[in-house]
GROMACS .gro file of C-alpha atoms in nm:
model
  310
    1MET     CA    1  -8.566   8.360   1.167
    2ILE     CA    2  -8.443   8.282   1.505
    3GLU     CA    3  -8.743   8.076   1.578
    4ALA     CA    4  -8.685   7.875   1.259
    5TRP     CA    5  -8.325   7.828   1.329
    6ILE     CA    6  -8.428   7.699   1.679
    7GLY     CA    7  -8.673   7.450   1.542
    8GLU     CA    8  -8.403   7.282   1.325
    9SER     CA    9  -8.247   7.086   1.600
   10THR     CA   10  -8.234   7.018   1.980
   11GLU     CA   11  -7.885   7.155   1.977
   12ASN     CA   12  -7.988   7.479   1.857
   13LYS     CA   13  -8.282   7.491   2.098
   14GLY     CA   14  -8.046   7.416   2.381
   15LEU     CA   15  -7.799   7.681   2.260
   16PHE     CA   16  -8.079   7.937   2.254
   17VAL     CA   17  -8.192   7.855   2.604
   18ARG     CA   18  -7.834   7.885   2.734
   19LEU     CA   19  -7.808   8.229   2.564
   20LYS     CA   20  -8.133   8.335   2.711
   21ASN     CA   21  -8.053   8.221   3.071
   22MET     CA   22  -7.719   8.420   3.033
   23TRP     CA   23  -7.906   8.723   2.930
   24ASP     CA   24  -8.166   8.700   3.205
   25GLU     CA   25  -7.909   8.618   3.480
   26THR     CA   26  -7.627   8.850   3.394
   27GLY     CA   27  -7.517   9.025   3.723
   28GLN     CA   28  -7.710   8.749   3.928
   29VAL     CA   29  -7.545   8.446   4.103
   30ARG     CA   30  -7.708   8.115   4.142
   31PRO     CA   31  -7.564   7.772   4.249
   32ALA     CA   32  -7.376   7.611   3.980
   33ALA     CA   33  -7.553   7.292   4.030
   34GLU     CA   34  -7.891   7.439   3.930
   35VAL     CA   35  -7.934   7.339   3.569
   36GLN     CA   36  -8.243   7.421   3.352
   37GLU     CA   37  -8.397   7.145   3.150
   38THR     CA   38  -8.389   7.246   2.791
   39GLU     CA   39  -8.736   7.163   2.673
   40ALA     CA   40  -8.907   7.300   2.990
   41ALA     CA   41  -8.712   7.625   2.957
   42TRP     CA   42  -8.793   7.676   2.593
   43GLN     CA   43  -9.174   7.619   2.660
   44LYS     CA   44  -9.144   7.872   2.937
   45VAL     CA   45  -8.975   8.123   2.710
   46ARG     CA   46  -9.231   8.077   2.436
   47SER     CA   47  -9.508   8.117   2.695
   48ARG     CA   48  -9.369   8.445   2.810
   49VAL     CA   49  -9.327   8.573   2.451
   50GLN     CA   50  -9.679   8.484   2.360
   51GLN     CA   51  -9.809   8.634   2.684
   52ASN     CA   52  -9.627   8.965   2.623
   53THR     CA   53  -9.747   8.980   2.269
   54ALA     CA   54 -10.130   8.926   2.383
   55THR     CA   55 -10.123   9.179   2.655
   56GLN     CA   56  -9.920   9.457   2.485
   57GLN     CA   57 -10.117   9.774   2.426
   58PRO     CA   58 -10.066   9.963   2.109
   59LYS     CA   59  -9.877  10.287   2.173
   60ARG     CA   60  -9.810  10.578   1.918
   61LYS     CA   61  -9.454  10.627   1.852
   62SER     CA   62  -9.277  10.811   1.574
   63LEU     CA   63  -9.165  10.607   1.288
   64SER     CA   64  -8.794  10.711   1.337
   65TYR     CA   65  -8.829  10.587   1.701
   66ILE     CA   66  -8.991  10.244   1.584
   67LEU     CA   67  -8.724  10.209   1.315
   68THR     CA   68  -8.438  10.282   1.548
   69ARG     CA   69  -8.557  10.038   1.816
   70ALA     CA   70  -8.630   9.771   1.566
   71ALA     CA   71  -8.276   9.807   1.403
   72ALA     CA   72  -8.106   9.806   1.736
   73ALA     CA   73  -8.293   9.486   1.831
   74ALA     CA   74  -8.225   9.321   1.519
   75ILE     CA   75  -7.849   9.401   1.522
   76ILE     CA   76  -7.817   9.275   1.885
   77ILE     CA   77  -8.018   8.964   1.834
   78LEU     CA   78  -7.884   8.846   1.501
   79GLY     CA   79  -7.525   8.948   1.601
   80VAL     CA   80  -7.539   8.751   1.928
   81VAL     CA   81  -7.692   8.459   1.758
   82SER     CA   82  -7.469   8.448   1.469
   83PHE     CA   83  -7.160   8.470   1.708
   84TYR     CA   84  -7.285   8.154   1.891
   85VAL     CA   85  -7.381   7.970   1.587
   86ILE     CA   86  -7.052   8.028   1.414
   87ASN     CA   87  -6.860   7.938   1.707
   88TYR     CA   88  -7.085   7.637   1.785
   89ASN     CA   89  -7.031   7.512   1.441
   90SER     CA   90  -6.664   7.568   1.460
   91SER     CA   91  -6.635   7.380   1.781
   92SER     CA   92  -6.850   7.103   1.639
   93GLU     CA   93  -6.615   7.061   1.352
   94THR     CA   94  -6.309   7.031   1.571
   95VAL     CA   95  -6.461   6.781   1.798
   96VAL     CA   96  -6.217   6.482   1.797
   97LYS     CA   97  -6.398   6.138   1.757
   98MET     CA   98  -6.281   5.906   2.031
   99VAL     CA   99  -6.231   5.533   1.986
  100GLU     CA  100  -6.290   5.290   2.281
  101ILE     CA  101  -6.182   4.933   2.271
  102SER     CA  102  -6.227   4.666   2.537
  103THR     CA  103  -6.119   4.319   2.578
  104GLN     CA  104  -6.292   4.044   2.764
  105LYS     CA  105  -6.147   3.797   3.002
  106GLY     CA  106  -5.919   3.549   2.818
  107GLU     CA  107  -5.888   3.798   2.539
  108LYS     CA  108  -5.562   3.996   2.423
  109ARG     CA  109  -5.565   4.243   2.121
  110GLN     CA  110  -5.309   4.429   1.918
  111LEU     CA  111  -5.394   4.778   1.791
  112ALA     CA  112  -5.242   5.025   1.566
  113LEU     CA  113  -5.274   5.397   1.654
  114ALA     CA  114  -5.309   5.675   1.390
  115ASP     CA  115  -4.945   5.791   1.464
  116GLY     CA  116  -4.792   5.453   1.396
  117SER     CA  117  -4.767   5.345   1.753
  118THR     CA  118  -4.860   4.995   1.846
  119VAL     CA  119  -5.049   4.882   2.153
  120TRP     CA  120  -5.110   4.536   2.315
  121LEU     CA  121  -5.421   4.522   2.527
  122ASN     CA  122  -5.436   4.255   2.791
  123ALA     CA  123  -5.737   4.063   2.893
  124GLU     CA  124  -6.039   4.265   3.071
  125SER     CA  125  -5.887   4.598   2.977
  126THR     CA  126  -6.009   4.925   2.805
  127ILE     CA  127  -5.833   5.181   2.598
  128LYS     CA  128  -5.973   5.512   2.472
  129TYR     CA  129  -5.793   5.720   2.220
  130PRO     CA  130  -5.864   5.975   1.947
  131GLU     CA  131  -5.921   5.866   1.605
  132ASP     CA  132  -5.662   6.121   1.494
  133PHE     CA  133  -5.399   6.283   1.697
  134SER     CA  134  -5.462   6.632   1.585
  135GLY     CA  135  -5.365   6.836   1.892
  136SER     CA  136  -5.018   6.916   2.052
  137THR     CA  137  -5.018   6.593   2.253
  138ARG     CA  138  -5.111   6.239   2.188
  139GLU     CA  139  -5.317   6.134   2.488
  140VAL     CA  140  -5.486   5.791   2.552
  141TYR     CA  141  -5.670   5.648   2.852
  142VAL     CA  142  -5.615   5.291   3.010
  143ASP     CA  143  -5.802   5.084   3.249
  144GLY     CA  144  -5.653   4.741   3.292
  145GLU     CA  145  -5.319   4.652   3.122
  146ALA     CA  146  -5.150   4.762   2.807
  147TYR     CA  147  -4.813   4.744   2.647
  148PHE     CA  148  -4.702   5.030   2.416
  149GLU     CA  149  -4.446   5.069   2.135
  150VAL     CA  150  -4.469   5.451   2.077
  151LYS     CA  151  -4.349   5.617   1.760
  152ARG     CA  152  -4.105   5.886   1.855
  153ASP     CA  153  -4.226   6.243   1.782
  154GLU     CA  154  -4.044   6.517   1.982
  155THR     CA  155  -4.303   6.775   1.887
  156LYS     CA  156  -4.598   6.584   2.015
  157PRO     CA  157  -4.551   6.396   2.337
  158PHE     CA  158  -4.730   6.066   2.421
  159MET     CA  159  -4.938   6.066   2.743
  160VAL     CA  160  -5.101   5.770   2.892
  161HIS     CA  161  -5.364   5.834   3.152
  162THR     CA  162  -5.413   5.534   3.410
  163GLY     CA  163  -5.613   5.646   3.711
  164GLU     CA  164  -5.429   5.898   3.911
  165LEU     CA  165  -5.103   5.856   3.713
  166ILE     CA  166  -4.993   6.009   3.384
  167THR     CA  167  -4.694   5.862   3.198
  168LYS     CA  168  -4.536   6.098   2.946
  169VAL     CA  169  -4.300   5.977   2.663
  170LEU     CA  170  -4.171   6.089   2.333
  171GLY     CA  171  -4.111   5.740   2.185
  172THR     CA  172  -4.040   5.423   2.393
  173SER     CA  173  -4.165   5.077   2.473
  174PHE     CA  174  -4.331   5.030   2.814
  175ASN     CA  175  -4.618   4.851   3.003
  176VAL     CA  176  -4.882   4.998   3.206
  177MET     CA  177  -5.096   4.818   3.462
  178ALA     CA  178  -5.402   4.977   3.624
  179TYR     CA  179  -5.677   4.726   3.703
  180PRO     CA  180  -5.954   4.887   3.920
  181ASP     CA  181  -5.946   4.584   4.171
  182ASN     CA  182  -5.575   4.619   4.220
  183ASP     CA  183  -5.424   4.862   4.478
  184VAL     CA  184  -5.120   4.939   4.276
  185ILE     CA  185  -5.065   5.121   3.930
  186ALA     CA  186  -4.734   4.998   3.779
  187VAL     CA  187  -4.552   5.134   3.480
  188ALA     CA  188  -4.247   4.919   3.364
  189LEU     CA  189  -4.000   5.052   3.095
  190ASP     CA  190  -3.819   4.832   2.835
  191GLU     CA  191  -3.677   5.115   2.607
  192GLY     CA  192  -3.636   5.476   2.609
  193LYS     CA  193  -3.720   5.711   2.893
  194VAL     CA  194  -4.058   5.807   3.043
  195ALA     CA  195  -4.169   6.044   3.321
  196VAL     CA  196  -4.450   5.918   3.551
  197TYR     CA  197  -4.621   6.163   3.768
  198SER     CA  198  -4.924   6.209   3.993
  199ASP     CA  199  -5.046   6.521   4.171
  200SER     CA  200  -4.748   6.562   4.395
  201ASN     CA  201  -4.485   6.304   4.277
  202LEU     CA  202  -4.261   6.256   3.980
  203VAL     CA  203  -4.044   5.958   3.881
  204GLU     CA  204  -3.817   5.942   3.561
  205LEU     CA  205  -3.762   5.583   3.449
  206LEU     CA  206  -3.474   5.428   3.267
  207PRO     CA  207  -3.485   5.097   3.105
  208GLY     CA  208  -3.525   4.798   3.339
  209ASN     CA  209  -3.703   4.990   3.611
  210MET     CA  210  -4.073   5.036   3.694
  211ALA     CA  211  -4.275   5.301   3.883
  212VAL     CA  212  -4.525   5.164   4.146
  213TYR     CA  213  -4.806   5.385   4.283
  214GLY     CA  214  -5.010   5.290   4.573
  215LYS     CA  215  -5.374   5.398   4.545
  216THR     CA  216  -5.425   5.391   4.932
  217SER     CA  217  -5.083   5.551   5.024
  218HIS     CA  218  -5.060   5.784   4.729
  219ARG     CA  219  -4.687   5.693   4.723
  220LEU     CA  220  -4.496   5.687   4.397
  221GLN     CA  221  -4.173   5.502   4.382
  222SER     CA  222  -3.912   5.356   4.146
  223MET     CA  223  -3.770   4.996   4.165
  224PRO     CA  224  -3.613   4.739   3.955
  225MET     CA  225  -3.839   4.548   3.699
  226PRO     CA  226  -3.859   4.174   3.749
  227ASP     CA  227  -3.763   3.959   3.452
  228LYS     CA  228  -4.032   3.871   3.209
  229HIS     CA  229  -4.273   4.130   3.371
  230ASN     CA  230  -4.373   4.271   3.025
  231GLU     CA  231  -4.390   3.938   2.850
  232TRP     CA  232  -4.764   3.870   2.884
  233ARG     CA  233  -4.816   3.962   2.529
  234LYS     CA  234  -4.599   3.677   2.433
  235ASN     CA  235  -4.820   3.453   2.635
  236VAL     CA  236  -4.603   3.447   2.939
  237MET     CA  237  -4.769   3.459   3.275
  238ASP     CA  238  -4.543   3.597   3.536
  239LEU     CA  239  -4.641   3.595   3.907
  240ASN     CA  240  -4.350   3.768   4.073
  241ASN     CA  241  -4.400   3.770   4.455
  242VAL     CA  242  -4.764   3.840   4.432
  243THR     CA  243  -5.039   3.751   4.682
  244LEU     CA  244  -5.264   3.465   4.619
  245ALA     CA  245  -5.548   3.700   4.572
  246GLN     CA  246  -5.339   3.886   4.296
  247ALA     CA  247  -5.249   3.561   4.141
  248THR     CA  248  -5.621   3.418   4.132
  249ALA     CA  249  -5.713   3.754   3.967
  250THR     CA  250  -5.455   3.726   3.688
  251VAL     CA  251  -5.566   3.355   3.636
  252ASN     CA  252  -5.930   3.451   3.622
  253ARG     CA  253  -5.857   3.722   3.361
  254TRP     CA  254  -5.617   3.500   3.169
  255PHE     CA  255  -5.827   3.196   3.124
  256ASN     CA  256  -6.183   3.354   3.169
  257THR     CA  257  -6.232   3.107   3.459
  258ASN     CA  258  -6.358   3.139   3.820
  259VAL     CA  259  -6.096   3.071   4.093
  260VAL     CA  260  -6.238   3.161   4.442
  261ILE     CA  261  -6.046   3.176   4.774
  262ASP     CA  262  -6.278   3.025   5.028
  263ASP     CA  263  -6.058   3.091   5.330
  264LYS     CA  264  -5.993   3.471   5.322
  265LYS     CA  265  -5.688   3.424   5.542
  266LEU     CA  266  -5.509   3.266   5.241
  267GLU     CA  267  -5.553   3.584   5.033
  268THR     CA  268  -5.215   3.728   5.159
  269CYS     CA  269  -5.011   3.418   5.081
  270ARG     CA  270  -4.739   3.509   4.849
  271ILE     CA  271  -4.635   3.313   4.530
  272THR     CA  272  -4.358   3.347   4.254
  273ALA     CA  273  -4.398   3.138   3.948
  274SER     CA  274  -4.360   3.191   3.579
  275PHE     CA  275  -4.554   3.003   3.305
  276ASN     CA  276  -4.489   2.995   2.919
  277ASN     CA  277  -4.801   2.918   2.705
  278PRO     CA  278  -4.962   2.791   3.031
  279THR     CA  279  -5.279   2.584   3.045
  280LEU     CA  280  -5.535   2.622   3.333
  281ASP     CA  281  -5.465   2.271   3.465
  282GLU     CA  282  -5.101   2.348   3.478
  283VAL     CA  283  -5.147   2.671   3.673
  284ILE     CA  284  -5.384   2.512   3.908
  285GLU     CA  285  -5.134   2.223   3.976
  286ILE     CA  286  -4.846   2.451   4.045
  287LEU     CA  287  -5.039   2.670   4.276
  288SER     CA  288  -5.147   2.363   4.484
  289SER     CA  289  -4.807   2.216   4.486
  290VAL     CA  290  -4.595   2.534   4.604
  291LEU     CA  291  -4.861   2.639   4.862
  292PRO     CA  292  -5.012   2.441   5.140
  293ILE     CA  293  -5.357   2.454   4.985
  294GLU     CA  294  -5.622   2.236   4.833
  295ILE     CA  295  -5.816   2.340   4.499
  296GLU     CA  296  -6.133   2.165   4.448
  297GLU     CA  297  -6.345   2.210   4.126
  298LYS     CA  298  -6.704   2.243   4.209
  299ASP     CA  299  -7.007   2.402   4.028
  300GLY     CA  300  -6.799   2.534   3.751
  301ALA     CA  301  -6.554   2.707   3.986
  302TYR     CA  302  -6.224   2.625   4.158
  303HIS     CA  303  -6.228   2.663   4.536
  304ILE     CA  304  -5.907   2.722   4.728
  305LYS     CA  305  -5.913   2.604   5.079
  306GLY     CA  306  -5.635   2.555   5.352
  307GLU     CA  307  -5.529   2.628   5.704
  308THR     CA  308  -5.241   2.865   5.666
  309CYS     CA  309  -4.954   2.987   5.433
  310GLU     CA  310  -4.664   2.843   5.650
   0.00000   0.00000   0.00000
């Protein structure tokens, strides 16, 4: 019966091997990193069973002794296997299906979550969330930038994981930015109240403020939020005292283009500008006019050159 059950699926086979290993190694210690490959382990177990069967010599035992041993073995094996099968099936039924949605450069998307919350996903971003919020919390994971309008539910907090930060809310409107190539993670609050925390820091935000976390410094701090900071979903590009390197990264994501800074010393030049429904040509023209730089289009890319920022 057990062997037939094992043959039904690779999951059953793997479960049996893990059970066999636990039985064999009870009371022993081995490194956690040492993991046995399922198929090889199963073949090893079968070989041992077949070898033991072939080499066993018949011994005369009383009928009561044989029945007692057989009953005990059957109860132990069927009991343990039944326990694991029931728990395995139960856990499988409660596995929550995760949804993953990504945007490409030049793309923005608006999403509706199962709890009635709304999410705007900026260009080159990814969000992961459960198909249904069945637990005690509503947890989502963001790489890139997203704006949330969270439906209030005091019994089930909404939690956004962005790198090393977690933003916890009940119901509110806020923006999170956590691009992998950016040294900071930012949470900017429009309405409501949120708590932003890392391993050793906690910041509670009120509307009009933002939390900024330095990936290098591991420092989390609160500061006033610039105007139009959260309006990218309305097609407003806001470059507020950012470096030229940060500005070009935003432009590349926004327009799915390739703006390259040829002279690395220009990367730290700072710029402040705001564009409403911008075109690429408009942004290129403004960048070249407010900074002492030249931008040349060549081989399908825009190359930025210059001597200095001053």
